[in-house]
PDB file of C-alpha atoms in Angstrom:
ATOM      1  CA  MET A  10     134.628  56.437 151.206  1.00 52.00           C
ATOM      2  CA  THR A  11     131.052  57.289 150.645  1.00 57.00           C
ATOM      3  CA  PRO A  12     129.441  60.613 151.353  1.00 59.00           C
ATOM      4  CA  GLU A  13     127.561  59.052 154.275  1.00 66.00           C
ATOM      5  CA  SER A  14     130.771  58.097 156.054  1.00 65.00           C
ATOM      6  CA  GLY A  15     132.142  61.649 155.863  1.00 66.00           C
ATOM      7  CA  LEU A  16     135.230  60.637 153.980  1.00 71.00           C
ATOM      8  CA  SER A  17     135.798  62.176 150.600  1.00 71.00           C
ATOM      9  CA  ARG A  18     137.030  60.343 147.614  1.00 71.00           C
ATOM     10  CA  PRO A  19     140.668  61.186 146.801  1.00 67.00           C
ATOM     11  CA  GLU A  20     141.208  63.061 143.567  1.00 70.00           C
ATOM     12  CA  PRO A  21     143.288  61.286 140.949  1.00 64.00           C
ATOM     13  CA  ALA A  22     146.750  62.670 140.346  1.00 64.00           C
ATOM     14  CA  ALA A  23     146.980  65.185 137.536  1.00 66.00           C
ATOM     15  CA  VAL A  24     148.470  63.420 134.553  1.00 61.00           C
ATOM     16  CA  ALA A  25     149.020  65.130 131.255  1.00 60.00           C
ATOM     17  CA  PRO A  26     146.855  63.535 128.602  1.00 60.00           C
ATOM     18  CA  VAL A  27     148.774  61.676 125.947  1.00 54.00           C
ATOM     19  CA  THR A  28     147.808  63.011 122.570  1.00 58.00           C
ATOM     20  CA  TRP A  29     148.328  61.016 119.458  1.00 56.00           C
ATOM     21  CA  ARG A  30     149.554  63.111 116.564  1.00 58.00           C
ATOM     22  CA  ASP A  31     148.975  62.189 112.962  1.00 63.00           C
ATOM     23  CA  PRO A  32     152.461  61.944 111.385  1.00 61.00           C
ATOM     24  CA  LEU A  33     151.260  63.698 108.227  1.00 64.00           C
ATOM     25  CA  ARG A  34     149.784  66.610 110.135  1.00 70.00           C
ATOM     26  CA  PRO A  35     152.402  69.254 110.880  1.00 71.00           C
ATOM     27  CA  ALA A  36     153.355  70.037 114.429  1.00 74.00           C
ATOM     28  CA  PRO A  37     152.403  73.512 115.629  1.00 79.00           C
ATOM     29  CA  GLY A  38     154.792  75.974 114.051  1.00 84.00           C
ATOM     30  CA  GLU A  39     156.333  73.511 111.606  1.00 85.00           C
ATOM     31  CA  LEU A  40     154.659  74.963 108.529  1.00 89.00           C
ATOM     32  CA  ALA A  41     155.589  78.516 109.552  1.00 92.00           C
ATOM     33  CA  ASN A  42     159.206  77.502 110.219  1.00 92.00           C
ATOM     34  CA  SER A  43     159.444  75.698 106.884  1.00 93.00           C
ATOM     35  CA  THR A  44     157.995  78.689 105.046  1.00 95.00           C
ATOM     36  CA  ARG A  45     160.435  81.002 106.817  1.00 95.00           C
ATOM     37  CA  LEU A  46     163.326  78.676 105.924  1.00 96.00           C
ATOM     38  CA  ALA A  47     162.263  78.566 102.259  1.00 97.00           C
ATOM     39  CA  THR A  48     161.978  82.363 102.130  1.00 98.00           C
ATOM     40  CA  TRP A  49     165.427  82.949 103.621  1.00 97.00           C
ATOM     41  CA  LEU A  50     167.051  80.373 101.361  1.00 97.00           C
ATOM     42  CA  CYS A  51     165.361  81.909  98.344  1.00 98.00           C
ATOM     43  CA  LEU A  52     166.595  85.382  99.301  1.00 98.00           C
ATOM     44  CA  LEU A  53     170.140  84.027  99.494  1.00 98.00           C
ATOM     45  CA  GLY A  54     169.898  83.860  95.703  1.00 98.00           C
ATOM     46  CA  ILE A  55     170.573  87.602  95.515  1.00 98.00           C
ATOM     47  CA  PRO A  56     174.103  87.525  97.015  1.00 98.00           C
ATOM     48  CA  VAL A  57     174.810  84.225  95.235  1.00 98.00           C
ATOM     49  CA  GLY A  58     173.847  85.861  91.926  1.00 98.00           C
ATOM     50  CA  VAL A  59     176.065  88.871  92.610  1.00 98.00           C
ATOM     51  CA  LEU A  60     178.964  86.593  93.565  1.00 98.00           C
ATOM     52  CA  TRP A  61     178.392  84.489  90.436  1.00 97.00           C
ATOM     53  CA  TRP A  62     178.513  87.638  88.305  1.00 96.00           C
ATOM     54  CA  LEU A  63     181.784  88.686  89.975  1.00 96.00           C
ATOM     55  CA  VAL A  64     183.686  85.394  89.664  1.00 96.00           C
ATOM     56  CA  ALA A  65     182.242  83.544  86.663  1.00 93.00           C
ATOM     57  CA  PRO A  66     184.301  83.657  83.478  1.00 91.00           C
ATOM     58  CA  ARG A  67     182.696  85.154  80.400  1.00 87.00           C
ATOM     59  CA  ARG A  68     183.652  84.868  76.778  1.00 84.00           C
ATOM     60  CA  ALA A  69     185.664  87.793  75.394  1.00 83.00           C
ATOM     61  CA  TYR A  70     184.888  89.343  72.006  1.00 83.00           C
ATOM     62  CA  ARG A  71     186.935  91.769  69.894  1.00 84.00           C
ATOM     63  CA  VAL A  72     184.908  94.422  68.108  1.00 85.00           C
ATOM     64  CA  SER A  73     185.740  94.949  64.426  1.00 83.00           C
ATOM     65  CA  ALA A  74     184.123  96.914  61.627  1.00 80.00           C
ATOM     66  CA  GLU A  75     182.108  93.836  60.627  1.00 82.00           C
ATOM     67  CA  GLY A  76     180.927  93.023  64.180  1.00 75.00           C
ATOM     68  CA  ALA A  77     182.163  91.262  67.302  1.00 73.00           C
ATOM     69  CA  PHE A  78     184.268  88.111  66.983  1.00 76.00           C
ATOM     70  CA  ALA A  79     185.383  85.775  69.736  1.00 75.00           C
ATOM     71  CA  VAL A  80     188.950  86.369  70.884  1.00 76.00           C
ATOM     72  CA  VAL A  81     189.409  82.635  71.466  1.00 74.00           C
ATOM     73  CA  ALA A  82     187.401  80.445  69.115  1.00 65.00           C
ATOM     74  CA  GLU A  83     186.999  77.573  71.611  1.00 68.00           C
ATOM     75  CA  SER A  84     186.289  78.969  75.039  1.00 71.00           C
ATOM     76  CA  GLU A  85     185.377  77.064  78.170  1.00 86.00           C
ATOM     77  CA  ALA A  86     183.844  80.198  79.675  1.00 84.00           C
ATOM     78  CA  ALA A  87     180.279  78.936  79.209  1.00 81.00           C
ATOM     79  CA  VAL A  88     181.012  75.701  81.044  1.00 90.00           C
ATOM     80  CA  GLY A  89     183.060  77.587  83.620  1.00 93.00           C
ATOM     81  CA  SER A  90     180.203  79.938  84.463  1.00 93.00           C
ATOM     82  CA  ASP A  91     177.852  76.957  84.883  1.00 94.00           C
ATOM     83  CA  GLY A  92     180.453  75.289  87.103  1.00 96.00           C
ATOM     84  CA  TRP A  93     180.773  78.334  89.332  1.00 96.00           C
ATOM     85  CA  LEU A  94     177.017  78.537  89.846  1.00 97.00           C
ATOM     86  CA  LEU A  95     176.906  74.789  90.532  1.00 97.00           C
ATOM     87  CA  LEU A  96     179.649  75.140  93.146  1.00 98.00           C
ATOM     88  CA  MET A  97     177.963  78.082  94.856  1.00 98.00           C
ATOM     89  CA  LEU A  98     174.546  76.404  94.968  1.00 98.00           C
ATOM     90  CA  THR A  99     176.151  73.237  96.332  1.00 98.00           C
ATOM     91  CA  VAL A 100     177.830  75.135  99.176  1.00 98.00           C
ATOM     92  CA  VAL A 101     174.642  77.045 100.021  1.00 98.00           C
ATOM     93  CA  GLY A 102     172.674  73.778  99.869  1.00 97.00           C
ATOM     94  CA  ILE A 103     175.035  72.001 102.267  1.00 97.00           C
ATOM     95  CA  LEU A 104     174.937  74.919 104.694  1.00 96.00           C
ATOM     96  CA  GLY A 105     171.148  75.206 104.361  1.00 96.00           C
ATOM     97  CA  GLY A 106     170.622  71.505 105.059  1.00 95.00           C
ATOM     98  CA  ALA A 107     172.926  71.614 108.080  1.00 93.00           C
ATOM     99  CA  PHE A 108     171.222  74.748 109.391  1.00 94.00           C
ATOM    100  CA  ALA A 109     167.791  73.171 108.961  1.00 93.00           C
ATOM    101  CA  TRP A 110     168.865  70.095 110.891  1.00 91.00           C
ATOM    102  CA  TRP A 111     170.517  71.895 113.787  1.00 90.00           C
ATOM    103  CA  ARG A 112     168.296  74.951 114.189  1.00 88.00           C
ATOM    104  CA  VAL A 113     164.798  74.405 112.785  1.00 84.00           C
ATOM    105  CA  ARG A 114     162.376  73.006 115.365  1.00 81.00           C
ATOM    106  CA  PRO A 115     160.012  71.196 115.203  1.00 80.00           C
ATOM    107  CA  ARG A 116     161.263  68.858 112.522  1.00 80.00           C
ATOM    108  CA  GLY A 117     158.915  67.008 110.273  1.00 81.00           C
ATOM    109  CA  PRO A 118     157.917  66.389 106.668  1.00 84.00           C
ATOM    110  CA  TYR A 119     157.582  70.066 105.785  1.00 90.00           C
ATOM    111  CA  VAL A 120     161.198  70.980 106.593  1.00 91.00           C
ATOM    112  CA  PRO A 121     162.729  69.126 103.604  1.00 93.00           C
ATOM    113  CA  VAL A 122     159.971  70.542 101.399  1.00 95.00           C
ATOM    114  CA  GLY A 123     160.929  74.026 102.591  1.00 96.00           C
ATOM    115  CA  LEU A 124     164.579  73.221 101.908  1.00 96.00           C
ATOM    116  CA  ALA A 125     163.890  72.014  98.369  1.00 98.00           C
ATOM    117  CA  VAL A 126     161.597  74.915  97.463  1.00 98.00           C
ATOM    118  CA  GLY A 127     163.909  77.499  99.026  1.00 98.00           C
ATOM    119  CA  MET A 128     167.029  76.168  97.321  1.00 98.00           C
ATOM    120  CA  PHE A 129     165.297  75.955  93.943  1.00 98.00           C
ATOM    121  CA  GLY A 130     164.181  79.559  94.406  1.00 98.00           C
ATOM    122  CA  CYS A 131     167.748  80.459  95.402  1.00 98.00           C
ATOM    123  CA  GLY A 132     169.055  78.993  92.155  1.00 98.00           C
ATOM    124  CA  LEU A 133     166.440  80.757  90.035  1.00 98.00           C
ATOM    125  CA  LEU A 134     167.051  84.092  91.738  1.00 98.00           C
ATOM    126  CA  ALA A 135     170.841  83.714  91.470  1.00 98.00           C
ATOM    127  CA  TRP A 136     170.486  82.946  87.757  1.00 97.00           C
ATOM    128  CA  PHE A 137     168.236  85.982  87.268  1.00 97.00           C
ATOM    129  CA  VAL A 138     170.461  88.386  89.233  1.00 98.00           C
ATOM    130  CA  GLY A 139     173.678  87.152  87.594  1.00 96.00           C
ATOM    131  CA  SER A 140     172.178  87.345  84.108  1.00 95.00           C
ATOM    132  CA  LEU A 141     170.789  90.801  84.821  1.00 96.00           C
ATOM    133  CA  LEU A 142     174.132  92.145  86.063  1.00 95.00           C
ATOM    134  CA  GLY A 143     176.160  90.426  83.334  1.00 91.00           C
ATOM    135  CA  SER A 144     173.874  91.331  80.472  1.00 88.00           C
ATOM    136  CA  GLY A 145     176.701  91.833  77.990  1.00 83.00           C
ATOM    137  CA  PRO A 146     178.091  94.821  76.123  1.00 84.00           C
ATOM    138  CA  SER A 147     176.033  97.911  75.409  1.00 81.00           C
ATOM    139  CA  ALA A 148     175.639  99.510  71.991  1.00 80.00           C
ATOM    140  CA  ALA A 149     178.244 102.123  72.967  1.00 82.00           C
ATOM    141  CA  ASP A 150     180.741  99.359  73.819  1.00 78.00           C
ATOM    142  CA  LEU A 151     180.184  97.709  70.442  1.00 79.00           C
ATOM    143  CA  ALA A 152     180.692 100.997  68.564  1.00 81.00           C
ATOM    144  CA  GLU A 153     184.396 101.218  69.458  1.00 82.00           C
ATOM    145  CA  VAL A 154     186.375  99.205  66.879  1.00 85.00           C
ATOM    146  CA  GLY A 155     189.223  97.189  68.396  1.00 85.00           C
ATOM    147  CA  ALA A 156     187.751  97.078  71.887  1.00 85.00           C
ATOM    148  CA  VAL A 157     187.521  93.798  73.771  1.00 85.00           C
ATOM    149  CA  VAL A 158     184.119  93.278  75.393  1.00 86.00           C
ATOM    150  CA  LEU A 159     182.729  90.526  77.592  1.00 84.00           C
ATOM    151  CA  GLY A 160     179.756  88.513  76.429  1.00 85.00           C
ATOM    152  CA  PRO A 161     176.617  88.002  78.464  1.00 89.00           C
ATOM    153  CA  LEU A 162     176.575  85.786  81.525  1.00 91.00           C
ATOM    154  CA  GLY A 163     174.124  82.955  81.146  1.00 90.00           C
ATOM    155  CA  LEU A 164     173.273  79.470  82.263  1.00 92.00           C
ATOM    156  CA  GLY A 165     173.798  76.791  79.642  1.00 90.00           C
ATOM    157  CA  ALA A 166     172.866  73.746  81.711  1.00 92.00           C
ATOM    158  CA  GLY A 167     169.529  74.101  83.473  1.00 91.00           C
ATOM    159  CA  GLY A 168     170.258  71.023  85.571  1.00 94.00           C
ATOM    160  CA  VAL A 169     172.614  73.145  87.657  1.00 96.00           C
ATOM    161  CA  LEU A 170     169.545  74.552  89.423  1.00 97.00           C
ATOM    162  CA  ILE A 171     168.651  71.102  90.796  1.00 97.00           C
ATOM    163  CA  MET A 172     171.950  70.631  92.644  1.00 96.00           C
ATOM    164  CA  GLY A 173     171.102  73.052  95.470  1.00 96.00           C
ATOM    165  CA  PRO A 174     167.805  71.371  96.466  1.00 98.00           C
ATOM    166  CA  PHE A 175     169.338  67.915  96.086  1.00 98.00           C
ATOM    167  CA  VAL A 176     172.310  68.653  98.341  1.00 97.00           C
ATOM    168  CA  ALA A 177     170.190  70.500 100.923  1.00 97.00           C
ATOM    169  CA  VAL A 178     167.667  67.677 101.268  1.00 97.00           C
ATOM    170  CA  ALA A 179     170.451  65.062 101.225  1.00 96.00           C
ATOM    171  CA  GLY A 180     172.262  66.868 104.050  1.00 93.00           C
ATOM    172  CA  TYR A 181     169.051  67.037 106.050  1.00 93.00           C
ATOM    173  CA  ALA A 182     168.364  63.341 105.338  1.00 92.00           C
ATOM    174  CA  ILE A 183     171.795  62.399 106.670  1.00 92.00           C
ATOM    175  CA  GLY A 184     170.879  64.162 109.902  1.00 88.00           C
ATOM    176  CA  VAL A 185     167.593  62.228 109.982  1.00 86.00           C
ATOM    177  CA  CYS A 186     169.477  58.937 109.583  1.00 88.00           C
ATOM    178  CA  PHE A 187     171.510  59.629 112.701  1.00 85.00           C
ATOM    179  CA  ALA A 188     168.699  61.052 114.852  1.00 81.00           C
ATOM    180  CA  ARG A 189     168.657  59.635 118.366  1.00 79.00           C
ATOM    181  CA  ARG A 190     164.881  59.653 118.648  1.00 72.00           C
ATOM    182  CA  ASP A 191     162.214  58.505 116.235  1.00 69.00           C
ATOM    183  CA  ASP A 192     160.360  61.804 116.459  1.00 64.00           C
ATOM    184  CA  LEU A 193     163.459  63.609 115.053  1.00 65.00           C
ATOM    185  CA  GLY A 194     163.927  65.549 118.276  1.00 57.00           C
TER     186      GLY A 194
END
């Protein structure tokens, strides 16, 4: 086995080196995937805001010579509009968390951060779009005495915006709890 004997030393078999990865360092592509996920979830706020504007109840006012007065003194329209936005953000959050678990690879610590940021942006954008579309009656609408006009669409409970990120991350965490492998697959 020496060069003098004429026999060459056999080469070792090619074995892939085992690399140790820091668990806090993202896997290649994880940060880009999480950013893409957050962007898409945030952009879902536009159709959610339009849908909220279409289905949310708003308080009705009757225009008189002295001004606009509520048709019904005690209206649950304000709470109802908050409830509709809460329901929509919850559904989008559940679907976003499930999508992130089943489709986003590689999984790691940045995926739930992307979910939370994207869903919070979705809620803010939905609130903005819905409030912009349902801005209330114009001056021309208020000039006609006897007309019934709808009040502005708004968000009374700011905590509604937290439900989307909470549900999205919770749905993703449930998937993590039932992962077959420790590296989250």
